[in-house]
Coordinates of C-alpha atoms and ligand atoms in Angstrom, one line a residue:
M1 CA -0.2 0.0 0.1
S2 CA 1.4 3.5 -1.0
I3 CA 0.1 6.7 -0.7
L4 CA 0.9 10.1 -2.0
F5 CA -0.3 13.1 -0.3
T6 CA -0.9 16.5 -2.3
D7 CA -2.3 19.8 -1.9
C8 CA -0.9 20.0 1.6
R9 CA 1.6 21.8 3.5
L10 CA 4.3 19.9 5.6
L11 CA 5.8 20.6 9.0
L12 CA 9.2 19.8 8.8
R13 CA 12.1 19.8 11.5
S14 CA 15.9 20.5 10.7
E15 CA 18.4 20.6 13.6
G16 CA 15.6 21.8 15.9
V17 CA 14.1 24.4 13.8
Y18 CA 10.6 24.0 12.6
S19 CA 9.6 25.1 8.9
V20 CA 6.4 24.8 6.6
M21 CA 6.8 23.8 2.8
D22 CA 3.9 23.5 0.3
G23 CA 4.4 19.9 -1.2
F24 CA 4.1 16.4 -1.7
L25 CA 4.8 13.7 0.8
G26 CA 5.0 10.2 -0.1
V27 CA 4.3 7.1 2.1
E28 CA 5.4 3.4 1.3
G29 CA 4.2 0.7 3.9
A30 CA 4.7 1.7 7.1
Y31 CA 7.5 4.6 6.2
I32 CA 7.7 8.2 4.7
D33 CA 9.4 7.6 1.4
Y34 CA 9.2 11.2 -0.3
I35 CA 9.0 14.6 0.8
G36 CA 9.6 17.4 -1.9
K37 CA 8.0 20.4 -3.4
D38 CA 7.6 18.6 -6.8
R39 CA 5.6 15.8 -7.6
P40 CA 7.5 12.6 -7.2
K41 CA 8.4 10.4 -10.3
K42 CA 7.4 7.5 -8.6
G43 CA 3.9 6.4 -8.9
Y44 CA 1.7 5.8 -5.7
S45 CA -1.2 3.2 -5.3
T46 CA -3.5 6.0 -3.8
E47 CA -3.4 9.5 -4.3
K48 CA -5.1 11.8 -1.3
R49 CA -5.6 15.7 -2.1
M50 CA -5.7 17.3 1.3
G51 CA -7.2 20.8 0.4
G52 CA -4.4 22.8 2.0
A53 CA -4.3 20.8 5.3
L54 CA -1.1 20.8 7.4
L55 CA 0.6 17.3 7.7
M56 CA 2.5 17.3 10.8
P57 CA 4.0 14.3 13.1
G58 CA 1.5 12.3 14.9
L59 CA 1.5 13.5 18.8
V60 CA 3.1 11.5 21.5
N61 CA 1.2 11.0 24.6
A62 CA 4.3 10.3 27.2
H63 CA 2.1 9.6 30.2
G64 CA -1.2 8.6 30.9
H65 CA -3.6 5.4 32.3
A66 CA -5.9 5.3 29.3
A67 CA -8.6 3.2 31.2
M68 CA -9.2 6.2 33.5
T69 CA -11.7 7.5 30.8
L70 CA -14.1 5.3 32.9
L71 CA -13.2 7.7 36.1
R72 CA -13.6 10.8 34.1
G73 CA -14.9 13.3 36.3
V74 CA -14.2 11.2 39.6
G75 CA -12.9 13.2 42.9
S76 CA -12.6 16.5 41.2
E77 CA -11.3 19.5 43.7
L78 CA -9.4 17.0 46.1
P79 CA -5.7 17.0 46.6
L80 CA -3.8 14.3 45.0
Q81 CA -3.4 11.9 48.0
D82 CA -7.3 12.2 49.0
W83 CA -8.2 12.2 45.6
L84 CA -6.0 8.8 44.9
F85 CA -6.4 6.9 47.9
G86 CA -10.1 8.2 48.8
K87 CA -11.7 7.9 45.4
I88 CA -9.6 6.7 42.6
I89 CA -7.8 3.4 44.0
P90 CA -11.2 2.0 45.6
I91 CA -13.0 2.0 42.2
E92 CA -9.5 0.7 40.5
D93 CA -9.8 -2.2 43.1
R94 CA -13.0 -3.2 41.8
M95 CA -11.6 -3.0 38.2
I96 CA -11.5 -6.2 36.1
A97 CA -9.8 -7.1 32.8
D98 CA -13.0 -6.2 31.0
D99 CA -13.0 -2.9 32.2
I100 CA -9.5 -2.0 31.2
R101 CA -10.0 -3.1 27.5
W102 CA -13.3 -1.2 27.2
G103 CA -11.9 1.9 29.0
T104 CA -8.6 1.9 27.2
L105 CA -10.1 1.2 23.5
Y106 CA -12.7 4.1 24.6
A107 CA -9.5 6.2 25.2
V108 CA -7.4 5.3 21.9
M109 CA -10.5 6.9 20.1
E110 CA -10.5 9.9 21.9
M111 CA -6.7 9.9 21.3
L112 CA -6.8 9.1 17.3
A113 CA -9.6 11.8 17.1
C114 CA -6.9 14.4 18.6
G115 CA -4.1 13.4 16.6
T116 CA -1.9 11.1 18.9
T117 CA -0.5 8.4 17.3
C118 CA 1.5 6.9 20.3
F119 CA 0.6 6.8 23.9
A120 CA 2.5 5.5 27.2
D121 CA 0.3 3.7 29.2
M122 CA 0.6 3.0 33.2
Y123 CA -2.0 0.3 34.0
S124 CA -2.1 -3.4 34.4
F125 CA -2.6 -5.3 31.0
T126 CA -2.8 -8.9 30.1
L127 CA -2.1 -10.4 26.9
E128 CA -5.9 -10.0 25.7
E129 CA -6.2 -6.4 26.3
T130 CA -3.0 -5.9 24.6
E131 CA -4.2 -7.6 21.6
A132 CA -7.3 -5.3 21.4
I133 CA -4.9 -2.1 21.3
E134 CA -2.8 -4.0 18.7
D135 CA -5.8 -4.6 16.5
C136 CA -6.4 -0.9 16.4
G137 CA -3.2 0.3 14.8
I138 CA -2.2 2.8 17.3
K139 CA 1.1 2.6 19.1
A140 CA 1.4 2.0 22.7
N141 CA 4.2 1.6 25.5
I142 CA 2.5 -0.7 27.7
C143 CA 3.1 -1.6 31.4
S144 CA 1.9 -5.3 31.7
L145 CA 2.6 -5.5 35.4
P146 CA 3.1 -1.8 37.3
L147 CA 5.1 -2.4 40.6
I148 CA 2.7 -1.1 43.1
C149 CA 3.1 -2.0 46.7
G150 CA 2.3 -0.4 49.8
D151 CA 3.1 -3.5 52.3
P152 CA 6.5 -3.0 53.7
T153 CA 6.2 -6.7 54.9
L154 CA 5.8 -8.3 51.6
E155 CA 8.6 -10.2 50.4
A156 CA 9.6 -10.5 46.7
H157 CA 9.1 -14.1 46.3
E158 CA 5.3 -13.5 47.4
C159 CA 4.7 -10.7 45.1
D160 CA 3.0 -11.7 41.9
R161 CA 4.3 -8.8 39.8
I162 CA 7.7 -9.6 40.2
L163 CA 7.2 -13.3 39.5
K164 CA 5.7 -12.7 36.3
A165 CA 7.3 -9.4 35.3
A166 CA 9.7 -11.1 32.7
E167 CA 6.9 -13.5 31.6
Y168 CA 4.5 -10.9 30.8
H169 CA 7.4 -8.5 29.3
R170 CA 8.5 -11.3 26.7
A171 CA 4.8 -12.0 25.8
I172 CA 3.9 -8.1 25.0
D173 CA 6.9 -6.6 24.0
A174 CA 7.2 -6.1 19.9
R175 CA 3.6 -7.1 19.1
G176 CA 2.0 -5.8 16.1
E177 CA 5.2 -5.2 14.1
G178 CA 6.6 -3.3 17.1
R179 CA 3.8 -1.2 17.5
I180 CA 3.2 -2.4 21.0
L181 CA 6.5 -2.1 23.4
S182 CA 6.5 -3.4 27.1
D183 CA 7.8 -1.1 29.6
F184 CA 8.2 -1.9 33.5
C185 CA 6.6 0.5 35.9
V186 CA 7.3 1.6 39.1
H187 CA 4.4 3.4 40.4
S188 CA 6.2 5.7 42.9
E189 CA 8.6 6.1 45.5
Y190 CA 5.4 6.1 48.0
L191 CA 3.9 3.0 46.5
S192 CA 6.9 0.8 46.6
T193 CA 8.8 -0.8 49.2
E194 CA 12.7 -1.6 49.6
K195 CA 11.8 -5.3 49.6
T196 CA 10.2 -5.4 46.1
L197 CA 11.9 -2.5 44.5
G198 CA 15.6 -4.1 44.4
P199 CA 14.4 -7.4 42.8
Y200 CA 11.7 -5.9 40.2
L201 CA 14.6 -3.6 39.0
E202 CA 17.0 -6.8 38.9
I203 CA 14.7 -8.2 36.2
A204 CA 14.3 -4.8 34.5
R205 CA 18.1 -4.6 34.3
E206 CA 18.2 -8.2 32.7
L207 CA 15.9 -7.4 30.0
G208 CA 17.2 -4.0 29.5
A209 CA 13.3 -2.7 29.9
R210 CA 12.2 1.2 29.9
I211 CA 10.8 2.0 33.2
Q212 CA 7.8 4.5 33.7
I213 CA 7.8 6.1 37.5
H214 CA 5.8 8.9 38.5
I215 CA 8.4 11.2 40.3
S216 CA 8.1 14.3 42.5
E217 CA 4.6 14.8 41.5
T218 CA 3.7 16.9 44.6
E219 CA 5.5 18.9 47.4
K220 CA 3.9 16.3 49.9
E221 CA 5.4 13.0 48.0
Q222 CA 8.9 15.0 48.0
L223 CA 9.0 15.9 51.7
E224 CA 7.7 12.7 52.7
C225 CA 10.2 10.9 50.8
I226 CA 13.0 12.9 52.2
E227 CA 11.5 12.3 55.5
R228 CA 11.6 8.3 54.9
H229 CA 14.7 7.9 53.0
G230 CA 16.8 11.0 53.6
C231 CA 16.6 11.7 49.8
T232 CA 14.6 13.3 46.9
P233 CA 12.4 10.8 44.9
M234 CA 15.1 11.0 42.1
E235 CA 17.9 10.5 44.4
Y236 CA 16.0 7.5 45.6
F237 CA 15.7 5.9 42.1
E238 CA 19.1 6.8 41.2
R239 CA 20.3 5.3 44.1
S240 CA 18.4 2.1 43.8
G241 CA 19.7 1.7 40.3
A242 CA 16.3 2.4 38.5
L243 CA 17.8 5.3 36.5
D244 CA 20.5 2.8 35.0
N245 CA 17.5 1.7 32.7
P246 CA 15.9 4.2 30.5
V247 CA 13.3 5.8 32.8
C248 CA 10.3 8.1 31.8
A249 CA 9.5 10.2 34.9
A250 CA 5.9 11.4 34.9
H251 CA 5.5 15.2 36.3
G252 CA 8.7 16.3 37.8
V253 CA 7.0 19.1 39.5
W254 CA 9.1 19.4 42.6
L255 CA 12.4 18.5 41.1
T256 CA 15.4 20.3 42.8
D257 CA 18.2 21.5 40.7
S258 CA 20.4 18.5 41.6
D259 CA 17.4 16.4 40.7
I260 CA 17.3 18.0 37.2
E261 CA 21.2 17.4 37.1
I262 CA 20.8 13.5 38.1
A263 CA 17.9 13.4 35.3
R264 CA 20.2 15.1 32.5
E265 CA 23.2 12.8 33.7
K266 CA 21.2 9.7 33.8
G267 CA 19.4 10.5 30.2
V268 CA 15.8 10.5 32.4
T269 CA 12.7 12.0 30.2
V270 CA 10.4 13.9 32.4
A271 CA 6.9 13.8 30.9
H272 CA 5.4 17.0 31.6
C273 CA 1.6 16.8 32.4
P274 CA 0.3 20.5 32.9
S275 CA -3.5 19.9 33.0
S276 CA -3.0 17.2 35.6
N277 CA -0.7 19.5 37.7
M278 CA -3.1 22.3 37.5
K279 CA -6.1 20.2 38.2
L280 CA -4.5 18.6 41.4
A281 CA -2.8 21.8 42.3
S282 CA 0.6 20.1 42.4
G283 CA 2.5 23.1 41.1
F284 CA 4.3 24.3 38.2
A285 CA 7.1 22.0 36.8
P286 CA 10.5 23.8 36.0
V287 CA 10.0 23.1 32.6
K288 CA 12.2 25.9 31.2
K289 CA 15.2 24.9 33.7
M290 CA 15.0 21.5 32.6
L291 CA 15.2 22.6 28.9
D292 CA 17.9 24.9 29.6
M293 CA 19.8 22.0 31.5
G294 CA 19.2 19.8 28.5
V295 CA 16.9 17.1 29.9
N296 CA 14.7 15.6 27.6
V297 CA 11.2 16.7 28.3
A298 CA 8.4 15.1 26.6
L299 CA 4.4 15.7 27.3
G300 CA 1.3 13.8 28.5
T301 CA -2.3 14.1 29.5
D302 CA -2.0 11.9 32.7
G303 CA -5.5 10.0 33.2
C304 CA -8.9 11.3 32.7
A305 CA -9.7 11.6 36.2
S306 CA -7.2 14.3 36.8
N307 CA -7.3 15.9 33.6
N308 CA -10.3 15.4 32.1
N309 CA -9.5 14.5 28.7
L310 CA -6.7 13.2 26.2
N311 CA -6.4 16.1 24.0
M312 CA -2.6 16.6 23.4
F313 CA -3.5 20.1 21.5
E314 CA -4.5 21.2 24.8
E315 CA -1.4 20.2 26.9
M316 CA 0.8 21.8 24.1
H317 CA -1.3 25.0 24.7
L318 CA -0.9 24.7 28.4
A319 CA 2.9 24.1 28.5
A320 CA 3.5 26.9 26.1
L321 CA 1.4 29.3 28.2
I322 CA 1.8 28.5 31.9
H323 CA 5.8 28.5 32.1
K324 CA 5.3 32.3 30.9
G325 CA 2.9 33.4 33.3
D326 CA 4.4 31.4 36.4
G327 CA 8.1 33.0 35.5
R328 CA 6.5 36.2 34.1
E329 CA 8.8 35.4 31.2
P330 CA 7.2 35.4 27.5
S331 CA 10.0 33.4 26.1
A332 CA 10.2 30.8 28.9
V333 CA 9.0 27.9 26.5
S334 CA 9.0 28.5 22.9
P335 CA 6.3 26.7 20.4
A336 CA 9.5 24.8 18.8
A337 CA 10.1 23.3 22.3
V338 CA 6.6 22.5 22.6
L339 CA 6.2 20.7 19.7
D340 CA 9.6 18.9 20.2
M341 CA 7.9 17.8 23.7
A342 CA 4.6 16.4 22.0
T343 CA 6.2 14.6 19.1
I344 CA 10.2 13.6 18.7
N345 CA 11.1 14.0 22.5
G346 CA 8.2 11.6 23.6
A347 CA 9.1 9.2 20.8
K348 CA 13.0 9.1 21.9
A349 CA 11.4 8.4 25.5
M350 CA 9.4 5.3 24.0
G351 CA 12.3 3.8 22.4
R352 CA 11.0 4.8 19.1
P353 CA 13.9 6.8 17.4
D354 CA 12.2 6.7 13.9
C355 CA 9.3 8.4 15.1
G356 CA 8.0 11.9 15.8
R357 CA 9.3 13.8 12.6
L358 CA 8.2 14.0 9.3
E359 CA 11.3 12.9 7.3
V360 CA 12.1 10.5 4.6
G361 CA 13.0 7.0 6.3
A362 CA 10.9 7.9 9.4
R363 CA 7.8 6.0 10.1
A364 CA 4.4 7.3 8.7
D365 CA 3.0 8.7 11.9
I366 CA 1.2 11.7 10.5
V367 CA -1.8 13.9 11.2
A368 CA -3.6 16.1 9.0
L369 CA -5.0 19.5 10.5
N370 CA -7.6 21.6 9.0
M371 CA -5.9 25.2 8.3
N372 CA -9.4 26.4 7.0
A373 CA -10.9 26.7 10.7
L374 CA -11.6 30.4 11.7
H375 CA -9.0 30.6 14.3
M376 CA -6.2 29.4 11.9
R377 CA -6.0 32.4 9.7
P378 CA -3.8 34.3 9.2
A379 CA -1.2 31.2 9.0
L380 CA 1.9 33.4 9.7
D381 CA 3.8 31.3 12.2
I382 CA 2.4 28.1 12.1
P383 CA 4.5 26.4 15.2
A384 CA 2.5 29.4 16.9
L385 CA -0.6 28.6 15.5
L386 CA -0.2 25.2 16.9
C387 CA 0.5 25.9 20.3
Y388 CA -1.7 29.2 21.0
S389 CA -4.7 28.4 18.4
A390 CA -5.3 24.9 17.0
Q391 CA -7.7 22.5 18.5
G392 CA -8.0 18.8 19.0
S393 CA -11.1 19.0 16.6
D394 CA -9.0 20.6 14.1
V395 CA -7.7 17.1 13.4
L396 CA -8.9 15.4 9.9
M397 CA -6.7 12.5 9.7
T398 CA -4.7 10.4 11.9
M399 CA -2.3 7.7 10.3
A400 CA 0.3 5.6 12.3
D401 CA 2.6 3.2 10.5
G402 CA 1.2 4.1 7.0
R403 CA -2.3 3.2 8.1
I404 CA -5.2 5.5 8.1
L405 CA -7.1 5.1 11.8
Y406 CA -9.2 8.0 11.7
K407 CA -10.5 10.2 9.0
N408 CA -13.3 13.0 9.0
G409 CA -14.7 12.0 12.4
E410 CA -14.6 8.0 11.4
F411 CA -12.6 5.3 12.8
L412 CA -11.3 2.9 10.5
T413 CA -10.0 0.1 12.6
I414 CA -12.3 0.5 15.7
D415 CA -16.2 -0.1 16.1
E416 CA -17.1 2.8 17.8
E417 CA -20.9 2.0 18.4
K418 CA -19.6 -1.5 20.1
V419 CA -17.0 0.3 22.2
T420 CA -18.9 3.2 23.4
A421 CA -21.8 0.7 24.4
E422 CA -19.4 -1.5 26.2
F423 CA -17.5 1.4 27.9
E424 CA -21.0 2.7 29.0
R425 CA -21.8 -0.8 30.4
C426 CA -18.4 -0.7 32.4
C427 CA -18.9 2.9 33.7
G428 CA -22.3 1.8 35.0
R429 CA -20.9 -1.1 36.8
L430 CA -18.0 0.4 38.5
L431 CA -19.8 3.8 39.2
G432 CA -23.3 3.0 39.5
Ligands
ZN1 ZN1 0.0 9.4 36.2

């Protein structure tokens, strides 16, 4: 299958600088094989006239809990610890595999409709639910069995999540021609114990697995970790050896300067989640400082109970704005930096070096954006338009690995009616 996009504008990136070119983009199989101002000599099996739409890289949601769509709106206006332990975990304890499946598929629809082609997910998955995501054609880094443990007496040999970690990882990793990758996951310092963390990390090290961790999301987490261990969460995970693997640290709101230095030195990605941090009143992550110090910063929505949607354009908007207001510095985080966070930086964190940009030889993860919307004229500065004006609803088409998954309001790989009905059924059982 090959497709040539014509009558379109292309958002290109060269040495960190974004530019826009009117031209043609060719896709052969899963890859982009042509970008140019002139029509390619090669013939393509399908040609699509895009009506002046902007083709841009698919968005990468670097932190979330997809099936939390089921909990959208639960526990608003509460601080994180009361929200998590008082409202969220009691419902999550009642969740069964069926809920995860339909909650996640519903989330995938929401993400595709807003231009996300790849997402990192921190929830428990069995092989069955993984296959359901695989069939949608979206890319996902899935945590098969996150280490979540609040019982300091539990020994590693009693912990199912440790005993099955390697087996699940091998069963899930690289499914769907590599669209599905398996990550290890330590929920957080406050939901891990010394007895279980070491043995879990040992397995991750043997497998060379990426690890997703919530790090320094709230001041309370930061201070209690210092009280418990005499060090910050970032230092705690460095000492435990977790940072010797590729780590994506969600939030990083309360990172100290020396934590940021550790992140830079260890190549830790920080997944910035501005909506969630604002909604749970966690604070402003030091994003400008992290960027200045050379940390790879990505962007995520977090789960739907703390956001309450999976629209990456909204995260881009907030990431571009809040640090200007907080630091009273209009150049704090530039549109180019935000675009990097939402695409190439997230792809890097998720072990996908050939994703996150429009380039010959890169994966064909492409979003077409409506440039005829009222709020998109005049198109003087397109990176700025994408951060300050564009809406998720401007997405006309979402393609991953050369396959169109969403087009003009329709899902081509998902039965929207069935997923919505099953999602409603799960919501009713869990929340009713
Ligand atoms: Zn989270």
